PDB file of C-alpha atoms and ligand atoms in Angstrom:
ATOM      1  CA  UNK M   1     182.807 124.458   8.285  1.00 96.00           C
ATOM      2  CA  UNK M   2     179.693 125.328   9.118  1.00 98.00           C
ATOM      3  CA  UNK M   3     178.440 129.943   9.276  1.00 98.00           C
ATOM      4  CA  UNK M   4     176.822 131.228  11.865  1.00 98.00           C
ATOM      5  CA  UNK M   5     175.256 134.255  11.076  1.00 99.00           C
ATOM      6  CA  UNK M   6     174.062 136.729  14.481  1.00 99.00           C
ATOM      7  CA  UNK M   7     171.573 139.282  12.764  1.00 99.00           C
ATOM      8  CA  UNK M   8     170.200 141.543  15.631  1.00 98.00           C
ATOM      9  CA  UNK M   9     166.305 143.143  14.168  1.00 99.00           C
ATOM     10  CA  UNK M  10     164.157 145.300  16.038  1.00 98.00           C
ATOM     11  CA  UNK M  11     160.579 146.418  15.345  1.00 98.00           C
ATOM     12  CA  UNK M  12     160.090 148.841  12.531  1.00 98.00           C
ATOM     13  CA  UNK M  13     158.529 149.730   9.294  1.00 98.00           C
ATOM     14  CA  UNK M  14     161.328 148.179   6.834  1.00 98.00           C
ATOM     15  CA  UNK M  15     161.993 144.972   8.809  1.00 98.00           C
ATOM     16  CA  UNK M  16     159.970 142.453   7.354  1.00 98.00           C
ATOM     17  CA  UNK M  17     161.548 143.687   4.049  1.00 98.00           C
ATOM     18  CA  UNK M  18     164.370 144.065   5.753  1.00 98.00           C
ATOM     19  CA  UNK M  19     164.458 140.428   6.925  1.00 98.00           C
ATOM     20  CA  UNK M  20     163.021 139.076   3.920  1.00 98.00           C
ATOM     21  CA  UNK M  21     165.956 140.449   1.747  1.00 98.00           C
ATOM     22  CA  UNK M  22     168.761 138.841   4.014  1.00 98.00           C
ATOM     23  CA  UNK M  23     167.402 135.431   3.993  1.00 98.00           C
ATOM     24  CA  UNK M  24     166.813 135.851   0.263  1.00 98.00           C
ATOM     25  CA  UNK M  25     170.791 136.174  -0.058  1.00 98.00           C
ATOM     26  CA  UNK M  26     171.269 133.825   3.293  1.00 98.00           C
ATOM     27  CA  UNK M  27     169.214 130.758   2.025  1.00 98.00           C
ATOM     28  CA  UNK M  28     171.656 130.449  -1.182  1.00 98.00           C
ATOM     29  CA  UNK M  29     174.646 129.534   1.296  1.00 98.00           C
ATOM     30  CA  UNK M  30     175.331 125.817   2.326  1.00 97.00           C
ATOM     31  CA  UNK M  31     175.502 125.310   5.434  1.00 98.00           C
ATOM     32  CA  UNK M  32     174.744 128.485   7.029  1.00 98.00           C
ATOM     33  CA  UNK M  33     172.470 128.906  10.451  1.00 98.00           C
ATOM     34  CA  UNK M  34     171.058 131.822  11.140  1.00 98.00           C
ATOM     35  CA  UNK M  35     170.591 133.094  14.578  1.00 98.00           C
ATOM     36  CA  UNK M  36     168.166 136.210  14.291  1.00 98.00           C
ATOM     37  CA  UNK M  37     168.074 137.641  17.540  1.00 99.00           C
ATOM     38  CA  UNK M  38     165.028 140.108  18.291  1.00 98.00           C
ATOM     39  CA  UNK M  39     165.737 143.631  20.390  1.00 98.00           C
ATOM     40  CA  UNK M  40     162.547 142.978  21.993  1.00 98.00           C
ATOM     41  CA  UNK M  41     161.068 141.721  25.519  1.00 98.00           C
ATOM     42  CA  UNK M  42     159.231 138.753  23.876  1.00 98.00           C
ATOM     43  CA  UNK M  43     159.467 137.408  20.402  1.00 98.00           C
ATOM     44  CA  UNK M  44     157.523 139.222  17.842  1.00 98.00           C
ATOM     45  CA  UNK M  45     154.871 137.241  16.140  1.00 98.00           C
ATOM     46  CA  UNK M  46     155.696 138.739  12.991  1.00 98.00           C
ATOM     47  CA  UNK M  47     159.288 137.596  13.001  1.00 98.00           C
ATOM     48  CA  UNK M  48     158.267 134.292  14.845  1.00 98.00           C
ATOM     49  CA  UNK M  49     155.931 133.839  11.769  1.00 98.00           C
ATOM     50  CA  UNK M  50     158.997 134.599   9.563  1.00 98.00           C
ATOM     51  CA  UNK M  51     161.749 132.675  11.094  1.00 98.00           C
ATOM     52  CA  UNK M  52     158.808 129.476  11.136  1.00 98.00           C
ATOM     53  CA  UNK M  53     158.067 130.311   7.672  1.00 98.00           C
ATOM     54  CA  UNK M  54     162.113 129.743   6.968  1.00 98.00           C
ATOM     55  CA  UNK M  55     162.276 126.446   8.873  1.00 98.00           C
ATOM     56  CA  UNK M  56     159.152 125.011   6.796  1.00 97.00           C
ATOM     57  CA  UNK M  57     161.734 124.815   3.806  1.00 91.00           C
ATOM     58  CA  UNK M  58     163.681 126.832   1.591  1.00 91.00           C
ATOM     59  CA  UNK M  59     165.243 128.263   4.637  1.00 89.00           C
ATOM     60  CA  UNK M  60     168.400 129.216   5.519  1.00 97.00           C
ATOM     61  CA  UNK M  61     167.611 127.539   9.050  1.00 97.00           C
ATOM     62  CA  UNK M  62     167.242 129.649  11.979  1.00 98.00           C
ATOM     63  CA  UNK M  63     167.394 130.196  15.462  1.00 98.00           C
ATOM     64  CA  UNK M  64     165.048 133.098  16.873  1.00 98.00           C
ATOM     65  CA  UNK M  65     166.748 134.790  20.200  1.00 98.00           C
ATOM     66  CA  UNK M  66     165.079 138.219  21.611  1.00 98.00           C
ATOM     67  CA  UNK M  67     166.612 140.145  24.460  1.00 98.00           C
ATOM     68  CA  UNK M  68     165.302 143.988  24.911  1.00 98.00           C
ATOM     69  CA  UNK M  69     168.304 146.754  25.254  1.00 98.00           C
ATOM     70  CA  UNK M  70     167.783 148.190  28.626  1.00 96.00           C
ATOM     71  CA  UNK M  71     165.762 151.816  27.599  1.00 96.00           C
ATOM     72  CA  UNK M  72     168.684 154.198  28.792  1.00 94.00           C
ATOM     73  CA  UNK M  73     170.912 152.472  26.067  1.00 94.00           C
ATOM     74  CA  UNK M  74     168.525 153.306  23.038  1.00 94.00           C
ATOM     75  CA  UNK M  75     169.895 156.855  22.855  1.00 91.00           C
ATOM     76  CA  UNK M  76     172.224 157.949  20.487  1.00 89.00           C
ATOM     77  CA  UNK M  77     176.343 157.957  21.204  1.00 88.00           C
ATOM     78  CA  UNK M  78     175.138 154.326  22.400  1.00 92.00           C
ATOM     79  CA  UNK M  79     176.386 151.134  20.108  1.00 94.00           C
ATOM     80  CA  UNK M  80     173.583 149.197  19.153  1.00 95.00           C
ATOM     81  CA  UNK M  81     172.179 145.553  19.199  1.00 97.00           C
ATOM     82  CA  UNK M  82     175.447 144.903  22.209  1.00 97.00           C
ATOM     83  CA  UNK M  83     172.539 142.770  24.287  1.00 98.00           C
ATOM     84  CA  UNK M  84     171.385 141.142  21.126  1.00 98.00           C
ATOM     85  CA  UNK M  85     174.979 139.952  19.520  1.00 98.00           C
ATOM     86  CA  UNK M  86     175.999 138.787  23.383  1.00 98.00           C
ATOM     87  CA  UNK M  87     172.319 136.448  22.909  1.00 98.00           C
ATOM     88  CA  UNK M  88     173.566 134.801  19.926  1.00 98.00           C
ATOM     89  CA  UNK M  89     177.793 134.482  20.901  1.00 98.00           C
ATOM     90  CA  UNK M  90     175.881 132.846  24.439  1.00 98.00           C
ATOM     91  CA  UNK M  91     173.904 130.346  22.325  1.00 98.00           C
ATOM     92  CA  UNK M  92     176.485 129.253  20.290  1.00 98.00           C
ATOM     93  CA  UNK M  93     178.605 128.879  23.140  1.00 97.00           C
ATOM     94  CA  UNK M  94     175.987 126.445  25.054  1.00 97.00           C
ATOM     95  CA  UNK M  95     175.310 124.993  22.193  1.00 97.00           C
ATOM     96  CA  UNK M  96     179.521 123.365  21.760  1.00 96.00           C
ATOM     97  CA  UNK M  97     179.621 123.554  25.815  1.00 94.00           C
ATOM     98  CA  UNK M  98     180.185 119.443  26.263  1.00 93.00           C
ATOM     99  CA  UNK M  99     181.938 119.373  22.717  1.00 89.00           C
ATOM    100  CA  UNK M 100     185.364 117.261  23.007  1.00 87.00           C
ATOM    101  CA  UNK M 101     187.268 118.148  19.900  1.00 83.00           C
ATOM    102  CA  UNK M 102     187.494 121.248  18.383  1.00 77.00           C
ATOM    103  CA  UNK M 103     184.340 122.548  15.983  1.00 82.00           C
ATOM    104  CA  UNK M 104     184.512 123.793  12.640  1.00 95.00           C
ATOM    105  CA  UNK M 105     182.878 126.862  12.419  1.00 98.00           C
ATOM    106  CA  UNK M 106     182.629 130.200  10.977  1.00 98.00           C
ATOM    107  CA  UNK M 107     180.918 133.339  13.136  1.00 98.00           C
ATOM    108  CA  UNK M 108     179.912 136.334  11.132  1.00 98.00           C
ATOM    109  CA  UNK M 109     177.594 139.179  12.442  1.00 98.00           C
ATOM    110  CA  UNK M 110     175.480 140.176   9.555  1.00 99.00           C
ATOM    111  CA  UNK M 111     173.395 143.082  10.583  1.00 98.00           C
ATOM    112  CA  UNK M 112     169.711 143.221   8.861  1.00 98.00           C
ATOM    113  CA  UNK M 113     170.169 145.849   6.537  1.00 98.00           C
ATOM    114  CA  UNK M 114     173.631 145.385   5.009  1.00 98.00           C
ATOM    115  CA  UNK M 115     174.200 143.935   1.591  1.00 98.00           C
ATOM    116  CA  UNK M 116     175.908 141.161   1.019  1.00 99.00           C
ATOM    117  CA  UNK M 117     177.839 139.074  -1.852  1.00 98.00           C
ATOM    118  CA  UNK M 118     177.470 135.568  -1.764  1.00 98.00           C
ATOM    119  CA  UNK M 119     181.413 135.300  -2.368  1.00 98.00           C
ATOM    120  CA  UNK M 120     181.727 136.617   1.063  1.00 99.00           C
ATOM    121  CA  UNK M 121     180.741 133.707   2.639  1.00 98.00           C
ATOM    122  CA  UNK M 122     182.966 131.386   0.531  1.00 98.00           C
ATOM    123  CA  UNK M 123     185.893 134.146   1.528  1.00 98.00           C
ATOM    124  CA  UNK M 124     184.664 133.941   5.162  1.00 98.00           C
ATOM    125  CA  UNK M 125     184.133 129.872   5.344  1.00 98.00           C
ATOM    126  CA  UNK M 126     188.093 129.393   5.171  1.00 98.00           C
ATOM    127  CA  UNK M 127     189.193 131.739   8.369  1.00 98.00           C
ATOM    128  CA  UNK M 128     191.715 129.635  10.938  1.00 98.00           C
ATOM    129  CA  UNK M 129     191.130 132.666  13.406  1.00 98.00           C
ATOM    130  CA  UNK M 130     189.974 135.539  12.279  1.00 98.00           C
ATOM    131  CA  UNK M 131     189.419 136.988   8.707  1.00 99.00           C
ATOM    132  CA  UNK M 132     188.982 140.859   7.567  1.00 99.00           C
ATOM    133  CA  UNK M 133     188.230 142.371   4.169  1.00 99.00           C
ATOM    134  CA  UNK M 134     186.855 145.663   3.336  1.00 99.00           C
ATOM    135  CA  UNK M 135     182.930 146.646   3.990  1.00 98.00           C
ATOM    136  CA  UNK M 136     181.932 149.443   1.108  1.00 98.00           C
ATOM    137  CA  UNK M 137     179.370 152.460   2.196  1.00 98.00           C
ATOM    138  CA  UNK M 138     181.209 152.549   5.211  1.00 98.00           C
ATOM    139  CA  UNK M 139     183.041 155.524   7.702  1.00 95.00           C
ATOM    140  CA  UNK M 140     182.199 158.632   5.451  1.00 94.00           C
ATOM    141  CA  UNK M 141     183.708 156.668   2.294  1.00 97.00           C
ATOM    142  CA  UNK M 142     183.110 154.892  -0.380  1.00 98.00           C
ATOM    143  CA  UNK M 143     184.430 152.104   1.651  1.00 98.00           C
ATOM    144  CA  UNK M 144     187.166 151.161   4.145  1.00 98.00           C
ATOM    145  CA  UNK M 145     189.265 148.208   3.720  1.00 98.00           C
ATOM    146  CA  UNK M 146     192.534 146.808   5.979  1.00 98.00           C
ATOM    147  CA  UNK M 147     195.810 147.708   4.543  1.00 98.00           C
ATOM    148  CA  UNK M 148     197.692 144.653   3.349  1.00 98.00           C
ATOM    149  CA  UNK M 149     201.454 143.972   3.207  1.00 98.00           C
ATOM    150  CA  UNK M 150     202.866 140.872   2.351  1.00 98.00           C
ATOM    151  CA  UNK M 151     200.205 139.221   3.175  1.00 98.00           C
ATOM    152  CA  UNK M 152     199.875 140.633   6.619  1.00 98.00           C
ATOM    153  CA  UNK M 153     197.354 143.273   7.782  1.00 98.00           C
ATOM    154  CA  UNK M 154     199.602 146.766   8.437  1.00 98.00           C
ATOM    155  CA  UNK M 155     196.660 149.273   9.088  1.00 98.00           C
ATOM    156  CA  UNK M 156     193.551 150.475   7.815  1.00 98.00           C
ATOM    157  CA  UNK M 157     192.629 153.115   5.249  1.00 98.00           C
ATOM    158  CA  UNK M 158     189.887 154.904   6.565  1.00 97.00           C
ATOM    159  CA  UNK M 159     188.750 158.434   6.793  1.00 94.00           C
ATOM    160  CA  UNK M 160     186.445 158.158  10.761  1.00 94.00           C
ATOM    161  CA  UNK M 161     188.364 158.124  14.264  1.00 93.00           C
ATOM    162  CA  UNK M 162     191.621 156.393  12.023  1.00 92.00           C
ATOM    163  CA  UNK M 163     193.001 155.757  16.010  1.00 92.00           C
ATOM    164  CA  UNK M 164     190.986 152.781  16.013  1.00 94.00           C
ATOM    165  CA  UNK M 165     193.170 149.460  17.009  1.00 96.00           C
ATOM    166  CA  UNK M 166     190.394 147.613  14.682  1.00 97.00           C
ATOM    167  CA  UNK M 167     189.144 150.261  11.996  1.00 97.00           C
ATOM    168  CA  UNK M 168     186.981 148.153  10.820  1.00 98.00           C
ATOM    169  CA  UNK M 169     182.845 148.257  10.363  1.00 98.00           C
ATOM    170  CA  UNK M 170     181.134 144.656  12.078  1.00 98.00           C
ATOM    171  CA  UNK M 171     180.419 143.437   8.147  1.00 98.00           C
ATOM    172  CA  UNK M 172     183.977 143.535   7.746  1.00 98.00           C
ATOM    173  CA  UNK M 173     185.334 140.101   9.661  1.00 99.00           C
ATOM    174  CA  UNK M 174     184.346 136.611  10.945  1.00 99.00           C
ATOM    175  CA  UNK M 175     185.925 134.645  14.107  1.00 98.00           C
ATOM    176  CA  UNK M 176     186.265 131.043  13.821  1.00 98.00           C
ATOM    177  CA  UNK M 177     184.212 128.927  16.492  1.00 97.00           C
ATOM    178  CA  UNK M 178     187.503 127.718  17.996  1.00 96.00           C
ATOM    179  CA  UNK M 179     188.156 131.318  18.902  1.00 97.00           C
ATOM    180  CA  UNK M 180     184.646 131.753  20.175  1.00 97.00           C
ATOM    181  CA  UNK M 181     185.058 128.981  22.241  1.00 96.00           C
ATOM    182  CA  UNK M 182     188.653 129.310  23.556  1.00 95.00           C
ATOM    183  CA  UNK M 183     187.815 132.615  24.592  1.00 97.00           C
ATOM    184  CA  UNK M 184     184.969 132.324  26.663  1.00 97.00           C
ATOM    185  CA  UNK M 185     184.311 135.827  28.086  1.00 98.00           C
ATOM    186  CA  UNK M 186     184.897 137.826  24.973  1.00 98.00           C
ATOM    187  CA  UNK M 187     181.851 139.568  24.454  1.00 98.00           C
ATOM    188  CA  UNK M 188     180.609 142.917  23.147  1.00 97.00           C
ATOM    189  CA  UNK M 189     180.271 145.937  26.261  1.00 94.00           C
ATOM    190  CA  UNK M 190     178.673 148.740  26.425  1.00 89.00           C
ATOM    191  CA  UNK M 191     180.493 150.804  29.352  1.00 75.00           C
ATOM    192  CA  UNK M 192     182.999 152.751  27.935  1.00 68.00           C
ATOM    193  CA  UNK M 193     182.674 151.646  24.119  1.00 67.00           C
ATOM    194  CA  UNK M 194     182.230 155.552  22.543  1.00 80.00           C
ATOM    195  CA  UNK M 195     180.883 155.184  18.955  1.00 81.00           C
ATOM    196  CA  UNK M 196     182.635 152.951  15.911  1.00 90.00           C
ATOM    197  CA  UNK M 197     184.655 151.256  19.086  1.00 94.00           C
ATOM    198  CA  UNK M 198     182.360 147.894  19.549  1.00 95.00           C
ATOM    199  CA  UNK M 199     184.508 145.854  16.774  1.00 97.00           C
ATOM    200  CA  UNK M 200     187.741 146.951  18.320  1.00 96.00           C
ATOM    201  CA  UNK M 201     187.027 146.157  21.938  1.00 96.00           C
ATOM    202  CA  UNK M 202     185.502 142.723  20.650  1.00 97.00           C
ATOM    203  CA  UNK M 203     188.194 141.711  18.514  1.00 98.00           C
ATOM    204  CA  UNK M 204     190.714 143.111  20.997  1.00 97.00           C
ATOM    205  CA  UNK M 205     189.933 140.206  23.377  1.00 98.00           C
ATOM    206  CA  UNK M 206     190.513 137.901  20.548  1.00 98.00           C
ATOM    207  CA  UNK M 207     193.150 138.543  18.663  1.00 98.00           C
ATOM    208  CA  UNK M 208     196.062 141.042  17.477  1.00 98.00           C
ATOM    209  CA  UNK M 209     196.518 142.874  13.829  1.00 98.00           C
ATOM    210  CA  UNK M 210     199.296 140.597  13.369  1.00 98.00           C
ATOM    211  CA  UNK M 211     197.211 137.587  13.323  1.00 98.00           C
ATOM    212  CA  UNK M 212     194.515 139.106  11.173  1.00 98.00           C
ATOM    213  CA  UNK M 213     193.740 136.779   7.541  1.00 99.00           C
ATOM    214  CA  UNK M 214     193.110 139.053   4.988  1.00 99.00           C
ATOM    215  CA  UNK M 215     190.341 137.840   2.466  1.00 99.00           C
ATOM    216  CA  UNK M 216     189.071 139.194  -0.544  1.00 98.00           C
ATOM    217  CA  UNK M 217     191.905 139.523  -2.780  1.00 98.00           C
ATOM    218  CA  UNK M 218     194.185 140.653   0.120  1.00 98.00           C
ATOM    219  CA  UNK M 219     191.385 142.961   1.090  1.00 98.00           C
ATOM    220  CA  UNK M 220     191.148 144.642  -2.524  1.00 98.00           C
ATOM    221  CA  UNK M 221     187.349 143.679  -3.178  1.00 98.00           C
ATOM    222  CA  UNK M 222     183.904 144.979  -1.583  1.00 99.00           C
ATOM    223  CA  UNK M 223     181.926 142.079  -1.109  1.00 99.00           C
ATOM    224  CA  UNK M 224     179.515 143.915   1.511  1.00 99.00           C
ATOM    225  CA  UNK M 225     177.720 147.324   1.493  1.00 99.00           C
ATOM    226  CA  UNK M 226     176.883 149.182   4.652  1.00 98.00           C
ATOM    227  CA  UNK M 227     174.064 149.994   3.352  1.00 98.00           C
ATOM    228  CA  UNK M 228     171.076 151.932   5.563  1.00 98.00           C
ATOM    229  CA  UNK M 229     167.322 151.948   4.130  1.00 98.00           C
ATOM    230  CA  UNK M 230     165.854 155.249   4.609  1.00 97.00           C
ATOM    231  CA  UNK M 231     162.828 156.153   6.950  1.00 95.00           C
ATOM    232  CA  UNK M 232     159.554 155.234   5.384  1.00 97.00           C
ATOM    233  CA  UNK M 233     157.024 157.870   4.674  1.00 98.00           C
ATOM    234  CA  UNK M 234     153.939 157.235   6.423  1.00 97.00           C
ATOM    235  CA  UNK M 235     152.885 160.359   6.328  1.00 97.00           C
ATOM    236  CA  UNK M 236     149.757 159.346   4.644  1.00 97.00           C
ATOM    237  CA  UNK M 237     148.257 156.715   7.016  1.00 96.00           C
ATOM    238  CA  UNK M 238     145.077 156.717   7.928  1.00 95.00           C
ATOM    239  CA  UNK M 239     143.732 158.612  12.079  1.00 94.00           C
ATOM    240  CA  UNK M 240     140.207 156.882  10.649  1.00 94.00           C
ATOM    241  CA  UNK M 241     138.855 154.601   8.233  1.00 94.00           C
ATOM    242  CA  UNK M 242     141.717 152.022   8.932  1.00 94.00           C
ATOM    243  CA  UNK M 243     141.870 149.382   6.262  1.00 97.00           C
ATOM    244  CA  UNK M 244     139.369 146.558   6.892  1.00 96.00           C
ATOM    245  CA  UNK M 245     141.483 143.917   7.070  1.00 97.00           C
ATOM    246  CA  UNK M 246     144.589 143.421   9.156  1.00 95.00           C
ATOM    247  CA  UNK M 247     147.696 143.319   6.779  1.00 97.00           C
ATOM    248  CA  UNK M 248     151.501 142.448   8.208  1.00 97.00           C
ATOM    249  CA  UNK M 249     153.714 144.704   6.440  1.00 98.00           C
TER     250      UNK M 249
HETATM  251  C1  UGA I 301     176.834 150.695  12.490  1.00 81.13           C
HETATM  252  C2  UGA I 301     177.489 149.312  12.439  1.00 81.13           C
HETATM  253  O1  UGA I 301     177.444 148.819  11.100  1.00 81.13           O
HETATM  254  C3  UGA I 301     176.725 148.380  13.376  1.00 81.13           C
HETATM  255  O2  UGA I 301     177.249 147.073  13.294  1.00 81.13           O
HETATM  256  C4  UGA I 301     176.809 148.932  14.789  1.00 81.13           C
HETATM  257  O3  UGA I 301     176.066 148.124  15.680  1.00 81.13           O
HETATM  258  C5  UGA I 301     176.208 150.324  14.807  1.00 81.13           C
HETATM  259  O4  UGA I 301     176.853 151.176  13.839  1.00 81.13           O
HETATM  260  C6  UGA I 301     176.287 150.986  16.159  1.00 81.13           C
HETATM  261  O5  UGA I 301     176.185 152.212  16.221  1.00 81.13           O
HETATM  262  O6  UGA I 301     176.427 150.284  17.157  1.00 81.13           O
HETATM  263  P1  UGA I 301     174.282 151.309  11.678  1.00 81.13           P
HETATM  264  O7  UGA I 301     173.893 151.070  10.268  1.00 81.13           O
HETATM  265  O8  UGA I 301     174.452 152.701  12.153  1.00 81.13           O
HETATM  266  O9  UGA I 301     175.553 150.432  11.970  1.00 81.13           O
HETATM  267  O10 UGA I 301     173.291 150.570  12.713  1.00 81.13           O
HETATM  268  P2  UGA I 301     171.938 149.779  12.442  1.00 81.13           P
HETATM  269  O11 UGA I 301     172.013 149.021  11.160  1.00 81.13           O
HETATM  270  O12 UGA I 301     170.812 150.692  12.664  1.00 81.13           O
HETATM  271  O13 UGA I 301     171.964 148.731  13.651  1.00 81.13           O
HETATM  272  C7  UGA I 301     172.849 147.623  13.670  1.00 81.13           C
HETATM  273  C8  UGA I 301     172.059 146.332  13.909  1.00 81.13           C
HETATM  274  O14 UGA I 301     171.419 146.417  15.172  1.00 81.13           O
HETATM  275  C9  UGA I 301     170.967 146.077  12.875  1.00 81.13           C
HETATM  276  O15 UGA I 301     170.928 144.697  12.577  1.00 81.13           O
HETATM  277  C10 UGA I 301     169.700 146.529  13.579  1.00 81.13           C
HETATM  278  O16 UGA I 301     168.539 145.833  13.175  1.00 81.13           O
HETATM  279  C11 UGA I 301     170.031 146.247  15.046  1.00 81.13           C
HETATM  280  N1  UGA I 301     169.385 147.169  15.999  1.00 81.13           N
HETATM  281  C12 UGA I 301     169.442 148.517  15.811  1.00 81.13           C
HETATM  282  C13 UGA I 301     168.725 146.677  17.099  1.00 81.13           C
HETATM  283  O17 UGA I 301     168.664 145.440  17.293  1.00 81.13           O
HETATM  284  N2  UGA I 301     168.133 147.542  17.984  1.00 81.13           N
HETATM  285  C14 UGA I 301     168.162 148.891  17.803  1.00 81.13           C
HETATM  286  O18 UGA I 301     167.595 149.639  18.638  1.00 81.13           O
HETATM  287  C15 UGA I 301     168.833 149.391  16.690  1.00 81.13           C
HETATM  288 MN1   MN I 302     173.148 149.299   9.473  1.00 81.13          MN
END
């Protein structure tokens, strides 16, 4: 089967490192497409540079999306990148629209500054429905993982809002296409998701705990960090005498 990876970016310091990093780990996966969708009103030219750059060769190869998140959503309390994940489900979903038989295919949101094993995606390339394992950095702990019995996801060990029906960090599962497709109007929404609540409402529409494929070792490995890169210092740029030349960062 064939991964789809949805990586919403926006405009900042760190993204072209950012960026740069992800398809570094990205391009070493067979066949993966990524679908880098830009929080922005029109595609960036330094992203439109990158994502060309990618399709030139070495890749992985990729699809560039933008859609901007309305300004009264960019606060915080509000999930993030809803607009930009909904871009990519609603391309892949056009994309299979006048496919007859079912697609093999593996979706997986990988946001842009996680970190990410390459044995996930071998984990992640085998899910019938939909597979969970644990994401590390994660929830005020050194990680979070579902709680396995049997074979069957029970719970979740976790020490942020445990009531959660999914307690589980967007790193932390993939969705076959079949699902994807066979449930049409599952998407992400904002109204009424409060904080840590987008992967429950999502995965909600799509499936139960009971039906959940544990990966990893029954969920007993980290394969991804949620890791964060810290605010650059730019304390020291220059009001005058600018550099001469224009550099993209
Ligand atoms: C946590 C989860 O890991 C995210 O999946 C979830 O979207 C987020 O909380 C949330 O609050 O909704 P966190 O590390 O706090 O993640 O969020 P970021 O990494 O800052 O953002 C998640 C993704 O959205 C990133 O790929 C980022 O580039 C993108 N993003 C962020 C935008 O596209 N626009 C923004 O304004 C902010
Ligand atoms: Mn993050």
């Amino acid at each position: 089967p064939i991964i789809y990876a949805i990586t919403p970016t926006y405009s900042r310091p760190v993204q072209k490192a950012e960026l740069t990093r992800l398809a570094n780990t990205l391009r070493q996966v067979a066949r993966l497409h990524w679908i880098l969708v830009e929080d922005s009103a029109v595609v960036t030219e330094l992203v439109s540079r990158f994502a060309a750059g990618l399709n030139r060769g070495g890749g992985p190869p990729c699809t560039h999306l933008h859609v901007l998140t309305p300004r009264r959503y960019k606060r915080p309390g509000q999930p993030r990148a809803t607009e930009q994940r909904n871009a990519g489900l609603a391309w892949i979903r056009q994309r299979y629209q006048h496919a007859k038989a079912p697609q093999p295919g593996v979706l997986f949101f990988a946001d842009d500054d996680n970190t990410y094993s390459l044995e996930l995606f071998q984990e992640m390339r085998t899910t019938r429905k939909v597979s969970v394992w644990p994401v590390g950095l994660v929830g005020g702990r050194r990680y979070e993982r579902p709680v396995v019995e049997k074979g069957k996801v029970v719970g979740w060990y976790t020490g942020w809002r445990a009531g959660r029906p999914f307690a589980i960090d967007m790193a932390g599962f993939a969705v076959s296409l079949q699902v994807i497709l066979s449930n049409p109007k599952a998407v992400f929404r904002r109204h009424g998701s409060q904080p840590g609540m987008q992967e429950s409402d999502f995965l909600r529409q799509i499936t139960t705990m009971e039906e959940l494929e544990p990966k990893a070792s029954n969920c007993t490995k980290v394969l991804v960090w949620h890791t964060r890169t810290e605010k650059v210092n730019l304390a020291n740029e220059p009001k005058y005498h600018m550099d001469s030349v224009r550099i993209e960062v």
